[in-house]
Amino acid sequence: MSESSILVTRDAGFRIVTLNRPARLNAFNDSMHEELRAAIDDAEADEDCRALLLTGAGRAFCAGQDLSDRLLKPGEKPVPRESLEKYYNPLVRRLGALPFPVVAAVNGVAAGAGANVALACDIVIAAISASFTQSFARIGLVPDSGGTSILPRLIGEARARALMLTAEPLPAQRAAEWGMIWRCVDDQELMPEAIGLCRKFAEAPTQGLALIKRALAASPTNSLDEQLDLERDLQREAVMSPDYAEGVRAFMEKRKPVFSGRKSRPQD
Ligand code: T3D
């Protein structure tokens, strides 16, 4: 029996999802996409899951599309690929819409769609030995998986443009200095740091964090006026939540708050 290309570990209040095709640097094939989708479905359906940690097995995070699936035989004509429509785009949309934080622990090289899937996560922590490569231009492709939208916003047009046109690798340390990722840590610190963050999220006011994700998701296309209206609407929801009441009570009583997770809705 072939080994699963996605490994899932359950911890208290969060899950670790590991891309597991190390011999191919965790490159995506269709079955890895299907398994990843199922793992995310399962995490979302479990109301005890309040954060997700995405990482890679072996020395890479993910090398993007598995190119061995794209090799044409002599004389064979290229066929249209629906991988963006079918897999990458839904994945990127999904990561943003999940009602809890998604942390990418980038343990090694992240290339092509692998780099941009990492950047689509809410928080990216990378090992100092990791790098990010917009490798698409090396093989005549266009950066995908949201890269042309997300990357210029993170690091500015000039840097994003150069990374995409040259396909040069960006070391994790520089990525952190440029504000592309949250933090770059020593290799041995990567998983403890990412797990520590997920443990914090597992005790956080999850529904409030989901509202923050909604506000930030709308921000790039909203005017200030529209965003002010959205913040008002989301804050109305947050103010009505048991977690806000608990947060204030705990603050006044000088104790640690006990938040309700995903189970009770703000309207309850
Ligand atoms: O067609 C569509 O669906 C369109 C959608 C496209 C989305 C995309 O993601 S396009 C971009 C695809 N990815 C790449 O172009 C990256 C290709 N890989 C690399 O450039 C390099 O492997 C890395 C820079 C990532 C790492 O280099 P290095 O020197 O550390 O490792 P390596 O020796 O190149 O790779 C190690 C093995 O992994 C090697 O196999 P081997 O020789 O040991 O049997 C290599 O072939 C394999 N590997 C790495 N990346 C891929 C891969 N095999 C298949 N697909 C890969 N993407």
PDB file of C-alpha atoms in Angstrom, residues 12-264:
ATOM      1  CA  ALA A  12      -5.337  19.604  21.792  1.00  0.00           C
ATOM      2  CA  GLY A  13      -7.378  22.137  19.846  1.00  0.00           C
ATOM      3  CA  PHE A  14      -5.403  22.071  16.588  1.00  0.00           C
ATOM      4  CA  ARG A  15      -4.104  19.821  13.828  1.00  0.00           C
ATOM      5  CA  ILE A  16      -0.770  19.469  12.123  1.00  0.00           C
ATOM      6  CA  VAL A  17      -1.097  18.701   8.420  1.00  0.00           C
ATOM      7  CA  THR A  18       2.143  17.530   6.784  1.00  0.00           C
ATOM      8  CA  LEU A  19       2.683  17.409   3.030  1.00  0.00           C
ATOM      9  CA  ASN A  20       4.296  14.009   2.665  1.00  0.00           C
ATOM     10  CA  ARG A  21       5.963  13.332  -0.687  1.00  0.00           C
ATOM     11  CA  PRO A  22       9.544  14.003   0.438  1.00  0.00           C
ATOM     12  CA  ALA A  23      11.202  12.245  -2.532  1.00  0.00           C
ATOM     13  CA  ARG A  24       9.536  14.858  -4.776  1.00  0.00           C
ATOM     14  CA  LEU A  25      10.058  17.702  -2.288  1.00  0.00           C
ATOM     15  CA  ASN A  26       6.338  17.445  -1.461  1.00  0.00           C
ATOM     16  CA  ALA A  27       5.292  18.543  -4.953  1.00  0.00           C
ATOM     17  CA  PHE A  28       1.548  18.487  -5.528  1.00  0.00           C
ATOM     18  CA  ASN A  29      -0.062  15.767  -7.590  1.00  0.00           C
ATOM     19  CA  ASP A  30      -3.817  15.244  -7.875  1.00  0.00           C
ATOM     20  CA  SER A  31      -4.002  12.733  -5.082  1.00  0.00           C
ATOM     21  CA  MET A  32      -2.075  14.981  -2.674  1.00  0.00           C
ATOM     22  CA  HIS A  33      -4.517  17.772  -3.523  1.00  0.00           C
ATOM     23  CA  GLU A  34      -7.474  15.459  -2.846  1.00  0.00           C
ATOM     24  CA  GLU A  35      -5.999  14.286   0.438  1.00  0.00           C
ATOM     25  CA  LEU A  36      -5.193  17.820   1.539  1.00  0.00           C
ATOM     26  CA  ARG A  37      -8.725  18.904   0.730  1.00  0.00           C
ATOM     27  CA  ALA A  38     -10.120  16.019   2.777  1.00  0.00           C
ATOM     28  CA  ALA A  39      -7.819  16.880   5.712  1.00  0.00           C
ATOM     29  CA  ILE A  40      -8.990  20.500   5.634  1.00  0.00           C
ATOM     30  CA  ASP A  41     -12.659  19.431   5.335  1.00  0.00           C
ATOM     31  CA  ASP A  42     -12.193  17.223   8.340  1.00  0.00           C
ATOM     32  CA  ALA A  43     -10.512  19.960  10.389  1.00  0.00           C
ATOM     33  CA  GLU A  44     -13.237  22.455   9.536  1.00  0.00           C
ATOM     34  CA  ALA A  45     -16.000  19.988  10.407  1.00  0.00           C
ATOM     35  CA  ASP A  46     -14.458  19.388  13.845  1.00  0.00           C
ATOM     36  CA  GLU A  47     -15.532  22.276  16.070  1.00  0.00           C
ATOM     37  CA  ASP A  48     -12.773  21.392  18.531  1.00  0.00           C
ATOM     38  CA  CYS A  49     -10.206  22.290  15.891  1.00  0.00           C
ATOM     39  CA  ARG A  50      -9.213  25.928  16.443  1.00  0.00           C
ATOM     40  CA  ALA A  51      -6.030  26.181  14.364  1.00  0.00           C
ATOM     41  CA  LEU A  52      -4.191  24.349  11.624  1.00  0.00           C
ATOM     42  CA  LEU A  53      -0.456  24.003  11.130  1.00  0.00           C
ATOM     43  CA  LEU A  54       0.758  23.231   7.594  1.00  0.00           C
ATOM     44  CA  THR A  55       4.286  21.915   7.069  1.00  0.00           C
ATOM     45  CA  GLY A  56       6.316  19.575   4.857  1.00  0.00           C
ATOM     46  CA  ALA A  57       8.048  16.252   5.439  1.00  0.00           C
ATOM     47  CA  GLY A  58      11.791  15.972   4.848  1.00  0.00           C
ATOM     48  CA  ARG A  59      13.947  18.825   3.586  1.00  0.00           C
ATOM     49  CA  ALA A  60      11.280  20.803   1.680  1.00  0.00           C
ATOM     50  CA  PHE A  61       8.017  22.556   2.382  1.00  0.00           C
ATOM     51  CA  CYS A  62       6.637  22.105  -1.142  1.00  0.00           C
ATOM     52  CA  ALA A  63       8.059  22.325  -4.682  1.00  0.00           C
ATOM     53  CA  GLY A  64       4.747  23.286  -6.311  1.00  0.00           C
ATOM     54  CA  GLN A  65       3.191  21.245  -9.069  1.00  0.00           C
ATOM     55  CA  ASP A  66       4.690  17.787  -9.643  1.00  0.00           C
ATOM     56  CA  LEU A  67       6.276  18.342 -13.037  1.00  0.00           C
ATOM     57  CA  SER A  68       6.703  14.631 -13.711  1.00  0.00           C
ATOM     58  CA  ASP A  69       2.931  14.665 -14.303  1.00  0.00           C
ATOM     59  CA  ARG A  70       3.444  17.294 -17.007  1.00  0.00           C
ATOM     60  CA  LEU A  71       6.179  15.666 -19.092  1.00  0.00           C
ATOM     61  CA  LEU A  72       5.027  15.253 -22.689  1.00  0.00           C
ATOM     62  CA  LYS A  73       6.080  12.208 -24.685  1.00  0.00           C
ATOM     63  CA  PRO A  74       7.781  12.925 -28.031  1.00  0.00           C
ATOM     64  CA  GLY A  75       5.105  14.182 -30.436  1.00  0.00           C
ATOM     65  CA  GLU A  76       2.489  14.519 -27.691  1.00  0.00           C
ATOM     66  CA  LYS A  77       0.557  17.809 -27.737  1.00  0.00           C
ATOM     67  CA  PRO A  78       0.042  19.849 -24.558  1.00  0.00           C
ATOM     68  CA  VAL A  79      -3.452  19.621 -23.093  1.00  0.00           C
ATOM     69  CA  PRO A  80      -5.165  22.366 -21.093  1.00  0.00           C
ATOM     70  CA  ARG A  81      -4.592  21.806 -17.394  1.00  0.00           C
ATOM     71  CA  GLU A  82      -7.406  22.577 -15.011  1.00  0.00           C
ATOM     72  CA  SER A  83      -5.216  22.332 -11.923  1.00  0.00           C
ATOM     73  CA  LEU A  84      -5.717  25.977 -10.948  1.00  0.00           C
ATOM     74  CA  GLU A  85      -9.485  25.881 -11.280  1.00  0.00           C
ATOM     75  CA  LYS A  86      -9.770  22.468  -9.716  1.00  0.00           C
ATOM     76  CA  TYR A  87      -7.167  22.519  -6.965  1.00  0.00           C
ATOM     77  CA  TYR A  88      -4.906  25.515  -6.345  1.00  0.00           C
ATOM     78  CA  ASN A  89      -7.509  28.283  -6.472  1.00  0.00           C
ATOM     79  CA  PRO A  90     -10.009  26.519  -4.198  1.00  0.00           C
ATOM     80  CA  LEU A  91      -7.153  25.741  -1.796  1.00  0.00           C
ATOM     81  CA  VAL A  92      -6.001  29.366  -1.587  1.00  0.00           C
ATOM     82  CA  ARG A  93      -9.579  30.618  -1.188  1.00  0.00           C
ATOM     83  CA  ARG A  94     -10.222  27.973   1.438  1.00  0.00           C
ATOM     84  CA  LEU A  95      -7.177  28.809   3.572  1.00  0.00           C
ATOM     85  CA  GLY A  96      -8.324  32.417   3.761  1.00  0.00           C
ATOM     86  CA  ALA A  97     -11.909  31.505   4.587  1.00  0.00           C
ATOM     87  CA  LEU A  98     -11.274  28.895   7.293  1.00  0.00           C
ATOM     88  CA  PRO A  99     -12.830  30.041  10.576  1.00  0.00           C
ATOM     89  CA  PHE A 100      -9.551  29.662  12.467  1.00  0.00           C
ATOM     90  CA  PRO A 101      -5.906  30.635  11.897  1.00  0.00           C
ATOM     91  CA  VAL A 102      -3.687  28.631   9.570  1.00  0.00           C
ATOM     92  CA  VAL A 103       0.036  28.669  10.368  1.00  0.00           C
ATOM     93  CA  ALA A 104       2.587  27.633   7.738  1.00  0.00           C
ATOM     94  CA  ALA A 105       5.805  26.209   9.183  1.00  0.00           C
ATOM     95  CA  VAL A 106       8.098  26.415   6.161  1.00  0.00           C
ATOM     96  CA  ASN A 107      10.766  23.845   6.913  1.00  0.00           C
ATOM     97  CA  GLY A 108      12.750  24.048   3.665  1.00  0.00           C
ATOM     98  CA  VAL A 109      12.445  25.103   0.074  1.00  0.00           C
ATOM     99  CA  ALA A 110       9.046  26.476  -0.987  1.00  0.00           C
ATOM    100  CA  ALA A 111       8.872  26.825  -4.769  1.00  0.00           C
ATOM    101  CA  GLY A 112       6.218  27.635  -7.352  1.00  0.00           C
ATOM    102  CA  ALA A 113       2.712  27.071  -6.053  1.00  0.00           C
ATOM    103  CA  GLY A 114       4.343  25.712  -2.890  1.00  0.00           C
ATOM    104  CA  ALA A 115       5.664  29.192  -2.063  1.00  0.00           C
ATOM    105  CA  ASN A 116       2.352  30.869  -2.759  1.00  0.00           C
ATOM    106  CA  VAL A 117       0.270  28.347  -0.840  1.00  0.00           C
ATOM    107  CA  ALA A 118       2.525  29.100   2.155  1.00  0.00           C
ATOM    108  CA  LEU A 119       1.933  32.846   1.672  1.00  0.00           C
ATOM    109  CA  ALA A 120      -1.827  32.227   1.558  1.00  0.00           C
ATOM    110  CA  CYS A 121      -1.694  30.967   5.146  1.00  0.00           C
ATOM    111  CA  ASP A 122      -2.457  33.442   7.922  1.00  0.00           C
ATOM    112  CA  ILE A 123       0.955  33.327   9.554  1.00  0.00           C
ATOM    113  CA  VAL A 124       4.183  32.088   7.982  1.00  0.00           C
ATOM    114  CA  ILE A 125       7.144  31.028  10.094  1.00  0.00           C
ATOM    115  CA  ALA A 126      10.198  29.732   8.256  1.00  0.00           C
ATOM    116  CA  ALA A 127      13.320  27.862   9.256  1.00  0.00           C
ATOM    117  CA  ILE A 128      16.507  29.785   8.583  1.00  0.00           C
ATOM    118  CA  SER A 129      17.515  27.141   5.991  1.00  0.00           C
ATOM    119  CA  ALA A 130      14.252  27.635   4.063  1.00  0.00           C
ATOM    120  CA  SER A 131      13.785  29.717   0.941  1.00  0.00           C
ATOM    121  CA  PHE A 132      10.953  30.958  -1.234  1.00  0.00           C
ATOM    122  CA  THR A 133      11.202  30.769  -5.022  1.00  0.00           C
ATOM    123  CA  GLN A 134       8.749  32.080  -7.584  1.00  0.00           C
ATOM    124  CA  SER A 135      10.141  29.397  -9.884  1.00  0.00           C
ATOM    125  CA  PHE A 136       7.419  29.678 -12.542  1.00  0.00           C
ATOM    126  CA  ALA A 137       9.443  31.833 -14.952  1.00  0.00           C
ATOM    127  CA  ARG A 138      12.114  29.131 -15.163  1.00  0.00           C
ATOM    128  CA  ILE A 139       9.655  26.867 -16.968  1.00  0.00           C
ATOM    129  CA  GLY A 140       7.629  29.430 -18.890  1.00  0.00           C
ATOM    130  CA  LEU A 141       4.705  29.697 -16.471  1.00  0.00           C
ATOM    131  CA  VAL A 142       2.895  32.528 -14.739  1.00  0.00           C
ATOM    132  CA  PRO A 143       3.051  32.770 -10.935  1.00  0.00           C
ATOM    133  CA  ASP A 144      -0.200  31.360  -9.580  1.00  0.00           C
ATOM    134  CA  SER A 145      -1.973  30.389  -6.371  1.00  0.00           C
ATOM    135  CA  GLY A 146      -2.544  34.049  -5.575  1.00  0.00           C
ATOM    136  CA  GLY A 147       1.119  35.028  -5.794  1.00  0.00           C
ATOM    137  CA  THR A 148       0.607  37.976  -8.137  1.00  0.00           C
ATOM    138  CA  SER A 149      -1.923  39.416  -5.687  1.00  0.00           C
ATOM    139  CA  ILE A 150      -0.462  38.479  -2.308  1.00  0.00           C
ATOM    140  CA  LEU A 151       3.276  38.972  -2.891  1.00  0.00           C
ATOM    141  CA  PRO A 152       3.251  42.613  -4.144  1.00  0.00           C
ATOM    142  CA  ARG A 153       1.040  43.540  -1.189  1.00  0.00           C
ATOM    143  CA  LEU A 154       3.465  41.934   1.242  1.00  0.00           C
ATOM    144  CA  ILE A 155       6.791  43.199  -0.095  1.00  0.00           C
ATOM    145  CA  GLY A 156       5.918  45.867  -2.651  1.00  0.00           C
ATOM    146  CA  GLU A 157       5.706  45.842  -6.413  1.00  0.00           C
ATOM    147  CA  ALA A 158       9.450  46.261  -7.154  1.00  0.00           C
ATOM    148  CA  ARG A 159      10.583  43.288  -5.098  1.00  0.00           C
ATOM    149  CA  ALA A 160       7.694  41.047  -6.131  1.00  0.00           C
ATOM    150  CA  ARG A 161       8.229  41.853  -9.793  1.00  0.00           C
ATOM    151  CA  ALA A 162      11.956  41.057  -9.610  1.00  0.00           C
ATOM    152  CA  LEU A 163      11.385  37.806  -7.711  1.00  0.00           C
ATOM    153  CA  MET A 164       8.827  36.697 -10.287  1.00  0.00           C
ATOM    154  CA  LEU A 165      10.762  37.718 -13.384  1.00  0.00           C
ATOM    155  CA  THR A 166      14.118  36.343 -12.212  1.00  0.00           C
ATOM    156  CA  ALA A 167      12.826  33.298 -10.274  1.00  0.00           C
ATOM    157  CA  GLU A 168      15.682  33.836  -7.814  1.00  0.00           C
ATOM    158  CA  PRO A 169      15.308  32.133  -4.441  1.00  0.00           C
ATOM    159  CA  LEU A 170      14.655  34.404  -1.478  1.00  0.00           C
ATOM    160  CA  PRO A 171      16.266  33.147   1.748  1.00  0.00           C
ATOM    161  CA  ALA A 172      13.942  32.980   4.750  1.00  0.00           C
ATOM    162  CA  GLN A 173      15.949  35.542   6.704  1.00  0.00           C
ATOM    163  CA  ARG A 174      15.548  38.104   3.926  1.00  0.00           C
ATOM    164  CA  ALA A 175      11.858  37.194   3.560  1.00  0.00           C
ATOM    165  CA  ALA A 176      11.391  38.068   7.228  1.00  0.00           C
ATOM    166  CA  GLU A 177      13.384  41.311   6.868  1.00  0.00           C
ATOM    167  CA  TRP A 178      11.166  42.282   3.924  1.00  0.00           C
ATOM    168  CA  GLY A 179       7.971  41.597   5.869  1.00  0.00           C
ATOM    169  CA  MET A 180       6.962  38.739   3.602  1.00  0.00           C
ATOM    170  CA  ILE A 181       6.677  36.321   6.518  1.00  0.00           C
ATOM    171  CA  TRP A 182       6.055  36.666  10.224  1.00  0.00           C
ATOM    172  CA  ARG A 183       9.283  35.191  11.530  1.00  0.00           C
ATOM    173  CA  CYS A 184      12.451  33.308  10.598  1.00  0.00           C
ATOM    174  CA  VAL A 185      13.817  31.004  13.299  1.00  0.00           C
ATOM    175  CA  ASP A 186      16.638  28.501  13.740  1.00  0.00           C
ATOM    176  CA  ASP A 187      15.790  25.173  12.119  1.00  0.00           C
ATOM    177  CA  GLN A 188      15.371  23.349  15.417  1.00  0.00           C
ATOM    178  CA  GLU A 189      13.070  26.108  16.698  1.00  0.00           C
ATOM    179  CA  LEU A 190      10.623  25.919  13.795  1.00  0.00           C
ATOM    180  CA  MET A 191       8.183  23.292  15.029  1.00  0.00           C
ATOM    181  CA  PRO A 192       8.289  24.319  18.718  1.00  0.00           C
ATOM    182  CA  GLU A 193       7.578  27.909  17.645  1.00  0.00           C
ATOM    183  CA  ALA A 194       4.745  26.970  15.260  1.00  0.00           C
ATOM    184  CA  ILE A 195       3.211  24.510  17.716  1.00  0.00           C
ATOM    185  CA  GLY A 196       3.439  27.091  20.513  1.00  0.00           C
ATOM    186  CA  LEU A 197       1.527  29.530  18.337  1.00  0.00           C
ATOM    187  CA  CYS A 198      -1.160  26.938  17.541  1.00  0.00           C
ATOM    188  CA  ARG A 199      -1.492  26.099  21.255  1.00  0.00           C
ATOM    189  CA  LYS A 200      -2.158  29.787  21.911  1.00  0.00           C
ATOM    190  CA  PHE A 201      -4.737  29.854  19.124  1.00  0.00           C
ATOM    191  CA  ALA A 202      -6.379  26.749  20.597  1.00  0.00           C
ATOM    192  CA  GLU A 203      -7.243  28.858  23.660  1.00  0.00           C
ATOM    193  CA  ALA A 204      -8.002  32.098  21.821  1.00  0.00           C
ATOM    194  CA  PRO A 205     -11.398  33.667  21.075  1.00  0.00           C
ATOM    195  CA  THR A 206     -11.664  31.718  17.816  1.00  0.00           C
ATOM    196  CA  GLN A 207     -14.816  33.381  16.529  1.00  0.00           C
ATOM    197  CA  GLY A 208     -13.226  36.777  17.011  1.00  0.00           C
ATOM    198  CA  LEU A 209     -10.145  35.630  15.113  1.00  0.00           C
ATOM    199  CA  ALA A 210     -12.404  34.461  12.272  1.00  0.00           C
ATOM    200  CA  LEU A 211     -13.921  37.958  12.132  1.00  0.00           C
ATOM    201  CA  ILE A 212     -10.410  39.449  11.947  1.00  0.00           C
ATOM    202  CA  LYS A 213      -9.684  37.165   8.987  1.00  0.00           C
ATOM    203  CA  ARG A 214     -12.860  38.393   7.289  1.00  0.00           C
ATOM    204  CA  ALA A 215     -11.893  42.042   7.810  1.00  0.00           C
ATOM    205  CA  LEU A 216      -8.398  41.503   6.424  1.00  0.00           C
ATOM    206  CA  ALA A 217      -9.651  39.471   3.468  1.00  0.00           C
ATOM    207  CA  ALA A 218     -11.874  42.348   2.372  1.00  0.00           C
ATOM    208  CA  SER A 219      -9.283  45.059   2.953  1.00  0.00           C
ATOM    209  CA  PRO A 220      -7.301  44.943  -0.348  1.00  0.00           C
ATOM    210  CA  THR A 221     -10.345  45.692  -2.485  1.00  0.00           C
ATOM    211  CA  ASN A 222     -12.322  47.927  -0.109  1.00  0.00           C
ATOM    212  CA  SER A 223     -12.075  51.703   0.129  1.00  0.00           C
ATOM    213  CA  LEU A 224     -11.476  53.135   3.602  1.00  0.00           C
ATOM    214  CA  ASP A 225     -15.183  53.984   3.761  1.00  0.00           C
ATOM    215  CA  GLU A 226     -16.211  50.458   2.875  1.00  0.00           C
ATOM    216  CA  GLN A 227     -13.727  49.020   5.329  1.00  0.00           C
ATOM    217  CA  LEU A 228     -14.996  51.272   8.132  1.00  0.00           C
ATOM    218  CA  ASP A 229     -18.513  49.980   7.471  1.00  0.00           C
ATOM    219  CA  LEU A 230     -17.290  46.398   7.468  1.00  0.00           C
ATOM    220  CA  GLU A 231     -15.378  46.890  10.737  1.00  0.00           C
ATOM    221  CA  ARG A 232     -18.548  48.330  12.285  1.00  0.00           C
ATOM    222  CA  ASP A 233     -20.591  45.306  11.178  1.00  0.00           C
ATOM    223  CA  LEU A 234     -18.012  42.764  12.310  1.00  0.00           C
ATOM    224  CA  GLN A 235     -17.514  44.557  15.609  1.00  0.00           C
ATOM    225  CA  ARG A 236     -21.285  44.467  16.209  1.00  0.00           C
ATOM    226  CA  GLU A 237     -21.045  40.713  15.883  1.00  0.00           C
ATOM    227  CA  ALA A 238     -17.975  40.504  18.115  1.00  0.00           C
ATOM    228  CA  VAL A 239     -19.482  42.732  20.815  1.00  0.00           C
ATOM    229  CA  MET A 240     -22.466  40.374  21.096  1.00  0.00           C
ATOM    230  CA  SER A 241     -20.275  37.314  21.572  1.00  0.00           C
ATOM    231  CA  PRO A 242     -19.869  35.452  24.860  1.00  0.00           C
ATOM    232  CA  ASP A 243     -16.118  35.624  24.311  1.00  0.00           C
ATOM    233  CA  TYR A 244     -16.115  39.425  24.493  1.00  0.00           C
ATOM    234  CA  ALA A 245     -18.102  39.281  27.740  1.00  0.00           C
ATOM    235  CA  GLU A 246     -15.664  36.685  29.089  1.00  0.00           C
ATOM    236  CA  GLY A 247     -12.631  38.652  27.885  1.00  0.00           C
ATOM    237  CA  VAL A 248     -13.778  41.787  29.706  1.00  0.00           C
ATOM    238  CA  ARG A 249     -14.765  39.864  32.831  1.00  0.00           C
ATOM    239  CA  ALA A 250     -11.419  38.048  32.967  1.00  0.00           C
ATOM    240  CA  PHE A 251      -9.554  41.320  32.453  1.00  0.00           C
ATOM    241  CA  MET A 252     -11.410  42.996  35.301  1.00  0.00           C
ATOM    242  CA  GLU A 253     -10.947  39.957  37.553  1.00  0.00           C
ATOM    243  CA  LYS A 254      -7.234  39.770  36.621  1.00  0.00           C
ATOM    244  CA  ARG A 255      -7.425  36.132  35.519  1.00  0.00           C
ATOM    245  CA  LYS A 256      -6.888  34.168  32.320  1.00  0.00           C
ATOM    246  CA  PRO A 257     -10.011  34.154  30.125  1.00  0.00           C
ATOM    247  CA  VAL A 258     -11.700  30.894  29.164  1.00  0.00           C
ATOM    248  CA  PHE A 259     -13.012  31.351  25.636  1.00  0.00           C
ATOM    249  CA  SER A 260     -15.741  29.260  24.087  1.00  0.00           C
ATOM    250  CA  GLY A 261     -13.989  28.141  20.889  1.00  0.00           C
ATOM    251  CA  ARG A 262     -16.049  27.535  17.769  1.00  0.00           C
ATOM    252  CA  LYS A 263     -19.026  25.893  19.451  1.00  0.00           C
ATOM    253  CA  SER A 264     -21.225  28.743  20.617  1.00  0.00           C
TER     254      SER A 264
END
